[in-house]
């Protein structure tokens, strides 16, 4: 289990990195290496070029101004998770990130790496899907912004073009009074989720649900929004009945087939329970302006 | 161990941002390992775990899976635990690396975590032990130890031990944390 | 030394190096100029190689040699069947490197030796291999049916071995029964997953003609025998060393693996040290597996739950070859009646070839499966007869006055009929009940059920035949300079703490501190009589050999000291590293002096030696320096051979709650009562039990090797095969009983495997109890994944 041969570049600027990216036939990015290196060690990947971004300081930033938390792709997961300004603006980020692997992996793993890797069971892609986040991709030709809903295309597949790099990940802040929760189940601590669900819940003046957002990971080839359940919750009194019904509606989102981690039947059951749970907890946190 | 990945490339230069290195090229790196300065020339695909073990002879760091799950290869990079099997040697250029060999004092005085592992039977075959020692050292020196048994176990998750059933490791972690806390 | 070391919680001698990074595992050995190996392995389960081309691999810079079977000469023979048995009608073992046929994914086809492992792997990938893929059946039940694809063309129904054993009169028992219960249960395939995978390094010394092999094995002496025979070398020209070994748990008892042949072969061929270290992905498809058995078990009982007879027919999946014989199946079959009197037993098994990694013992060795079968059946019998699960067990226990209790014609792995030596089964169950506080648990359970929660209690009683012969030995030598004792045995340790346990035994006899007893094992260069470390036998067989040797060393020391002090040997006491005349402390000598003086020297190389030379005043005597029949120095070797197995036992229980959303199981309490006879070191015993339970937890919940229908392992990584972290293993409450074994001087029984055996049943029984109000079907299979539990709940048509 040793990495194969490849060409290696460690540019010191983003511009330099983009140039290499454009010039390379088949390049991968060495960000935190926590997904890439296992893949290389198993020789499941055999890239021509590895672009190591560790020296590109301009990508390791967190900016919490305006309504968005803008995170440079090379920001370590642990750094984002532990940032107090981020916590104040969107506590769901920390709650969700605590489920990613173990701290020792998050110490090295980057936010951009997790998103670009696009494992359908990953938490950050799920969170971006839930919050309607935005991704910024860049190539030598320029930058473009991609909504999360269009970014994740398939297992390990995103809307990034081969010559593009992911440079920034933007998480919207929560609305005042918006409730939030994330929960997942993995059979072993820190493993990728068998299934996970996140929710945000905004109530109107009458205490009814003005907006519910729900997303799930681990159940399909990409993270998914649970639109049917969201629709059903709009205008409804929050409560166990509504939440259980939402959980039932979530079942159909499961499209993965039986695998070694779980049967599809069980995943449906699990997801419906998780949805019920996150809605219940989000409702408890929802309320007046924060 | 990794003969032609090793340090015998005196002409190697430090990494240059514009150079595309081939698999047979060597890149000069300069780092600190357990307090000592190390200069070496490494292949771009050399894993840090192999660099430490093969090139530097620091075989205390073990390799149990080479895909990030077992934690046997855990070392500290700039004071923070990391998997050496998921890190390329080139990536630690300029960093401070600490391995199990650097835990005891220079006079051989054991670190409280090392002592606790012996006193609480926190090891059997000892293969996972270096990784645990590095993980637990960081935990007791930098984080708050959980109060409950379940909490401590969650803090230890990320390192596999196939021998002990973890009972001794949990006890050792508590003992070391208590000792470090009592010294302020 | 006033405090007895035997029985004390002595800290381990081996820890000092292991906690400072100075352990010496095979891959840590600094071998100058070492080359690195990598295997090319079969990508298909059953196939015929139509094209094998190593040209590109050989041409890669840095590659020294690429071997295929054609290059092996005399070594190109099938490997030994280590434990033959007349019931093995169709024994098959594999070649070091595959010929035309491959029999499982992962089978070794070619071996590359290169400057480093990176290049060796690059080259292995360049080897071109094409196959004709043949049909396969990986399920042993289907593989044994007529018409199933055959693993070995000439083995009908894939049946490697078939054995029928009858003890007592089962037909009469079934005829006399009021009630018969039947159940089919299944335990799935698993792997030991030691943290250190397999590893071999070798050096050929052309000057001396000696081959040195460092190997992460449990059986250095056995491997030495195999290698000298295969390489046609004198035994004293082959030295096998098992240095620190990172866990064994069974599969490292098997030899020779391909690497154990290819690495020394290449070292000899290339005249360079060669090393190969199995990586984790190889470990899953190369190192042997265990566990899959399907038991159909029937119990014949009276209406008050006394079991009169047992019939068990089971299939044992032996994988593609049967290198270790029927060991696993045989052990399962002989432990099928557990701690129960059951006077009539009919047990039959078939060992079935499947195109998968070969199966050999993994911690438990058939006992977890047998325990699962008998204990699931006992639970079912209890339920059907309306008898409490604890009570029905009590009614069937062999009582203390019935020991030794023999099961005639049921032949254990030592070739002798099963004879349980001693035990207090009733006391163990009572201790468990007390520790659990059964009344409180039942109240808690009632309350939980009222709230709609699924809380359940499960238990399992197990027995374990341990300490198999034929024999082990020990050598003790007192060092003349330091006065320290050196101990060698023919065993090897993989974490069991022999360096401490043996030291305690010796310390008690010769009055030194355990840290002054230096144990060196696992090196045929220092001691080469013995068997190996397996079957929970080390403490029993080697421990007693060490004890006998220590007693003998003590006698020699006392005699020598008596001569020096002009006293009666019976009056000599040994303590604190000295020998002195009882009642005085001044009239004494140090053990270093005793050792020095008992070796008449010619050369005065140091101060101590001066006093021992034949010309020193103290040594001057009229007789010979070394009287007839005497040996120089203090050195003894003794052996111990057990009359038959010792039988350890215990009972575990767990209180679990099933989460209705995740279908995960929370083990709220785990209680273990066990009896391994006298304990040398309770701290080490607890570590063994806890480690065993953790592996049992793995088997109960997480660890299942899944082959797909093409015979490809779907979860061959630590990402997908879930070895538990600390979070997946509960805290274990442990209660020790110590019933000395009457069979050996130290009164010990083995404990290495105890923890693992009962766990599957404990969890199955607890989950069944938790779910029972919902009307779920019985639990008949482990591991119990959340999906499996969900399936049980669904079958109960509970709207969850
Ligand atoms: C034991 C273990 C458990 C884990 N458990 C989880 C878990 O539960 N949940 C989870 O989400 N993750 C988990 N991970 C994965 C971890 O979060 C990784 O850190 C993450 O998936 C990848 O981030 P990275 O920075 O390490 O990226 P890398 O591994 O360096 O790169 C990953 C991929 O992303 C591409 N890439 C990286 N950065 C960019 C960029 N800026 N632009 C374009 N492409 C880029 C690379 O080309 C590569 O293909 C686990 C990992 C391990 C080893
Ligand atoms: S060897 Fe690095 S995590 Fe297992
Ligand atoms: S002590 Fe052997 S793996 Fe932990």
Coordinates of C-alpha atoms in Angstrom, one line a residue, chain C residues 505-777:
Chain C
X505 CA 7.2 -17.8 38.8
X506 CA 11.0 -17.9 38.8
X507 CA 11.3 -15.0 41.3
X508 CA 9.2 -16.9 43.8
X509 CA 11.6 -19.8 43.7
X510 CA 15.0 -18.2 43.6
X511 CA 14.3 -15.0 45.6
X512 CA 14.9 -12.3 43.1
X513 CA 12.8 -9.4 41.9
X514 CA 10.8 -10.2 38.8
X515 CA 12.6 -7.4 37.0
X516 CA 15.8 -9.3 37.5
X517 CA 14.5 -12.3 35.6
X518 CA 15.2 -11.8 31.9
X519 CA 12.9 -13.9 29.7
X520 CA 14.0 -14.5 26.1
X521 CA 11.6 -16.5 23.9
X522 CA 10.7 -17.0 20.3
X523 CA 14.2 -17.7 19.2
X524 CA 15.2 -21.1 18.1
X525 CA 18.8 -20.0 18.6
X526 CA 18.3 -20.0 22.4
X527 CA 15.8 -22.8 23.0
X528 CA 14.4 -25.1 20.4
X529 CA 12.3 -27.7 22.1
X530 CA 8.6 -27.0 22.2
X531 CA 5.4 -26.5 20.3
X532 CA 3.9 -23.0 20.0
X533 CA 1.6 -20.4 21.5
X534 CA -2.0 -21.3 20.8
X535 CA -5.1 -22.8 22.4
X536 CA -4.7 -20.9 25.7
X537 CA -1.8 -23.2 26.5
X538 CA 1.2 -21.0 27.3
X539 CA 0.5 -20.4 31.0
X540 CA -0.5 -23.9 31.6
X541 CA 2.1 -25.8 29.7
X542 CA 5.1 -23.4 29.6
X543 CA 4.2 -21.8 33.0
X544 CA 4.4 -25.2 34.7
X545 CA 7.6 -26.0 32.8
X546 CA 9.1 -22.8 34.0
X547 CA 7.9 -23.6 37.5
X548 CA 9.5 -27.0 37.5
X549 CA 12.7 -25.6 36.1
X550 CA 12.7 -22.9 38.8
X551 CA 12.2 -25.5 41.5
X552 CA 15.1 -27.4 40.1
X553 CA 17.2 -24.2 39.8
X554 CA 16.4 -23.4 43.4
X555 CA 17.6 -26.8 44.5
X556 CA 20.9 -26.4 42.6
X557 CA 21.4 -22.9 44.1
X558 CA 20.7 -24.2 47.6
X559 CA 23.1 -27.0 47.2
X560 CA 25.9 -24.7 45.8
X561 CA 25.3 -22.1 48.5
X562 CA 25.2 -24.8 51.2
X563 CA 28.6 -26.0 50.0
X564 CA 29.9 -22.4 50.1
X565 CA 28.5 -21.7 53.5
X566 CA 29.2 -25.1 54.9
X567 CA 25.5 -25.5 55.8
X568 CA 22.8 -28.0 55.1
X569 CA 21.0 -27.3 51.8
X570 CA 17.7 -27.6 53.7
X571 CA 18.7 -24.6 55.8
X572 CA 19.4 -22.4 52.8
X573 CA 16.9 -19.6 52.1
X574 CA 16.8 -17.5 49.0
X575 CA 15.7 -13.9 49.1
X576 CA 16.6 -10.5 47.8
X577 CA 19.1 -11.9 45.3
X578 CA 21.0 -13.8 48.1
X579 CA 21.3 -17.2 49.5
X580 CA 21.7 -17.4 53.3
X581 CA 21.4 -19.8 56.2
X582 CA 18.0 -19.7 57.7
X583 CA 17.8 -17.6 60.8
X584 CA 20.9 -15.6 60.0
X585 CA 21.2 -12.8 57.5
X586 CA 24.9 -12.4 57.8
X587 CA 25.9 -15.9 56.7
X588 CA 25.1 -15.5 53.1
X589 CA 26.3 -15.1 49.5
X590 CA 24.8 -13.3 46.5
X591 CA 23.4 -15.3 43.7
X592 CA 26.0 -13.8 41.4
X593 CA 28.6 -15.4 43.7
X594 CA 26.8 -18.7 43.7
X595 CA 26.7 -18.7 39.9
X596 CA 30.3 -17.7 39.7
X597 CA 31.5 -20.3 42.2
X598 CA 29.6 -23.1 40.7
X599 CA 31.6 -22.7 37.5
X600 CA 35.3 -23.5 38.1
X601 CA 37.1 -21.1 35.8
X602 CA 40.6 -20.9 34.2
X603 CA 40.6 -17.2 33.4
X604 CA 40.2 -14.4 35.8
X605 CA 38.6 -11.9 33.4
X606 CA 37.2 -9.8 36.1
X607 CA 37.0 -9.5 39.9
X608 CA 34.2 -12.0 40.4
X609 CA 35.9 -14.5 38.1
X610 CA 39.1 -14.2 40.2
X611 CA 37.3 -15.9 43.1
X612 CA 36.2 -18.8 40.9
X613 CA 39.4 -19.8 39.2
X614 CA 40.6 -23.2 39.9
X615 CA 43.6 -21.7 41.6
X616 CA 41.7 -19.4 44.0
X617 CA 41.9 -20.4 47.6
X618 CA 38.2 -21.0 47.9
X619 CA 38.1 -23.4 45.0
X620 CA 41.0 -25.4 46.0
X621 CA 40.0 -29.0 46.7
X622 CA 41.5 -32.4 46.6
X623 CA 38.9 -33.7 44.1
X624 CA 38.2 -32.7 40.5
X625 CA 37.2 -29.1 39.9
X626 CA 34.0 -30.5 38.5
X627 CA 33.0 -33.7 40.3
X628 CA 31.6 -36.5 38.2
X629 CA 28.0 -36.2 37.3
X630 CA 28.0 -32.4 38.0
X631 CA 27.4 -29.6 35.5
X632 CA 29.1 -26.2 35.6
X633 CA 27.1 -23.1 36.6
X634 CA 23.5 -22.9 37.6
X635 CA 21.6 -24.0 34.6
X636 CA 18.6 -26.3 34.3
X637 CA 16.2 -27.3 31.7
X638 CA 12.9 -29.0 32.5
X639 CA 9.8 -30.0 30.7
X640 CA 6.2 -30.3 31.5
X641 CA 3.6 -32.4 29.7
X642 CA 0.0 -32.1 30.8
X643 CA -2.0 -35.3 31.3
X644 CA -4.9 -33.8 29.3
X645 CA -6.6 -30.4 28.8
X646 CA -7.6 -28.2 31.7
X647 CA -11.1 -26.8 31.4
X648 CA -11.6 -23.1 32.2
X649 CA -15.1 -21.7 32.3
X650 CA -17.1 -18.7 33.0
X651 CA -20.4 -16.9 32.5
X652 CA -21.0 -13.5 30.9
X653 CA -24.1 -11.4 30.9
X654 CA -25.1 -8.1 29.3
X655 CA -27.8 -5.7 29.8
X656 CA -28.6 -4.0 26.4
X657 CA -31.0 -1.5 25.0
X658 CA -32.0 -1.4 21.4
X659 CA -32.4 2.1 19.9
X660 CA -35.6 2.2 17.9
X661 CA -34.3 4.7 15.5
X662 CA -30.8 3.5 14.8
X663 CA -31.4 -0.2 15.7
X664 CA -28.0 0.1 17.4
X665 CA -27.4 -1.7 20.6
X666 CA -26.2 0.1 23.7
X667 CA -24.5 -2.3 26.1
X668 CA -25.4 -0.8 29.4
X669 CA -23.6 -3.3 31.5
X670 CA -21.3 -6.2 30.7
X671 CA -20.5 -8.6 33.6
X672 CA -18.0 -11.4 33.3
X673 CA -17.4 -14.1 35.8
X674 CA -14.6 -16.4 34.9
X675 CA -12.4 -19.1 36.4
X676 CA -9.0 -19.8 34.9
X677 CA -7.7 -21.6 38.0
X678 CA -4.9 -19.9 39.9
X679 CA -3.9 -16.6 38.3
X680 CA -0.2 -15.8 37.9
X681 CA -0.9 -12.1 37.4
X682 CA -4.5 -10.9 37.7
X683 CA -3.6 -7.7 35.9
X684 CA -2.5 -9.7 32.9
X685 CA -5.5 -12.0 33.2
X686 CA -7.9 -9.0 33.2
X687 CA -6.2 -7.7 30.1
X688 CA -6.6 -11.0 28.3
X689 CA -10.3 -11.2 29.3
X690 CA -11.0 -7.6 28.3
X691 CA -9.2 -8.0 25.0
X692 CA -11.1 -11.2 24.4
X693 CA -14.4 -9.6 25.1
X694 CA -13.5 -6.8 22.7
X695 CA -12.9 -9.2 20.0
X696 CA -16.1 -11.0 20.9
X697 CA -17.9 -7.7 20.6
X698 CA -16.5 -7.3 17.2
X699 CA -17.9 -10.7 16.3
X700 CA -21.2 -10.0 17.9
X701 CA -21.8 -6.7 16.2
X702 CA -19.4 -5.5 13.6
X703 CA -17.0 -7.9 12.1
X704 CA -18.2 -9.8 9.1
X705 CA -16.2 -10.6 6.0
X706 CA -18.6 -10.4 3.1
X707 CA -17.8 -12.2 -0.1
X708 CA -19.8 -11.3 -3.1
X709 CA -21.2 -13.9 -5.4
X710 CA -18.0 -13.9 -7.5
X711 CA -15.9 -14.6 -4.5
X712 CA -14.5 -11.1 -4.1
X713 CA -14.2 -9.7 -0.6
X714 CA -16.4 -6.6 -0.5
X715 CA -15.0 -5.1 2.7
X716 CA -11.3 -5.7 2.7
X717 CA -10.2 -2.6 4.6
X718 CA -10.5 -1.1 8.0
X719 CA -12.9 1.4 6.6
X720 CA -15.4 -1.4 5.8
X721 CA -14.5 -4.2 8.1
X722 CA -15.3 -2.6 11.4
X723 CA -12.8 -3.4 14.2
X724 CA -14.1 -1.7 17.3
X725 CA -12.7 1.5 18.7
X726 CA -12.9 2.1 22.5
X727 CA -16.4 3.5 21.8
X728 CA -17.7 0.2 20.5
X729 CA -16.5 -1.8 23.5
X730 CA -18.3 -1.6 26.9
X731 CA -16.7 -1.3 30.3
X732 CA -16.4 -4.8 31.6
X733 CA -17.2 -5.7 35.2
X734 CA -15.0 -8.7 36.0
X735 CA -15.3 -11.2 38.8
X736 CA -12.6 -13.8 39.3
X737 CA -13.1 -17.3 40.7
X738 CA -10.0 -19.4 41.3
X739 CA -10.6 -23.1 41.3
X740 CA -7.1 -24.7 41.0
X741 CA -6.7 -27.2 38.3
X742 CA -5.8 -30.5 39.9
X743 CA -3.8 -31.4 36.8
X744 CA -0.7 -29.3 37.2
X745 CA 1.6 -28.0 40.0
X746 CA 0.6 -24.4 39.6
X747 CA -3.1 -25.2 39.4
X748 CA -3.6 -23.0 36.4
X749 CA -5.9 -23.1 33.4
X750 CA -5.7 -21.1 30.2
X751 CA -7.4 -17.7 29.7
X752 CA -6.3 -16.4 26.3
X753 CA -9.4 -17.2 24.5
X754 CA -12.0 -17.1 27.3
X755 CA -13.2 -13.6 26.7
X756 CA -14.1 -14.1 23.1
X757 CA -16.1 -17.3 23.3
X758 CA -19.5 -16.3 24.9
X759 CA -20.0 -12.8 23.6
X760 CA -22.0 -13.6 20.5
X761 CA -24.5 -15.6 22.5
X762 CA -24.6 -13.0 25.3
X763 CA -25.6 -10.3 22.8
X764 CA -28.0 -12.5 20.8
X765 CA -29.7 -13.6 24.0
X766 CA -29.9 -10.0 25.3
X767 CA -31.3 -8.7 22.1
X768 CA -33.8 -11.5 21.9
X769 CA -34.9 -10.7 25.4
X770 CA -35.2 -7.0 24.6
X771 CA -37.3 -7.6 21.5
X772 CA -39.3 -10.5 22.8
X773 CA -42.4 -8.5 23.8
X774 CA -42.8 -7.4 20.2
X775 CA -42.9 -11.0 18.9
X776 CA -39.8 -10.9 16.9
X777 CA -38.4 -14.2 15.6

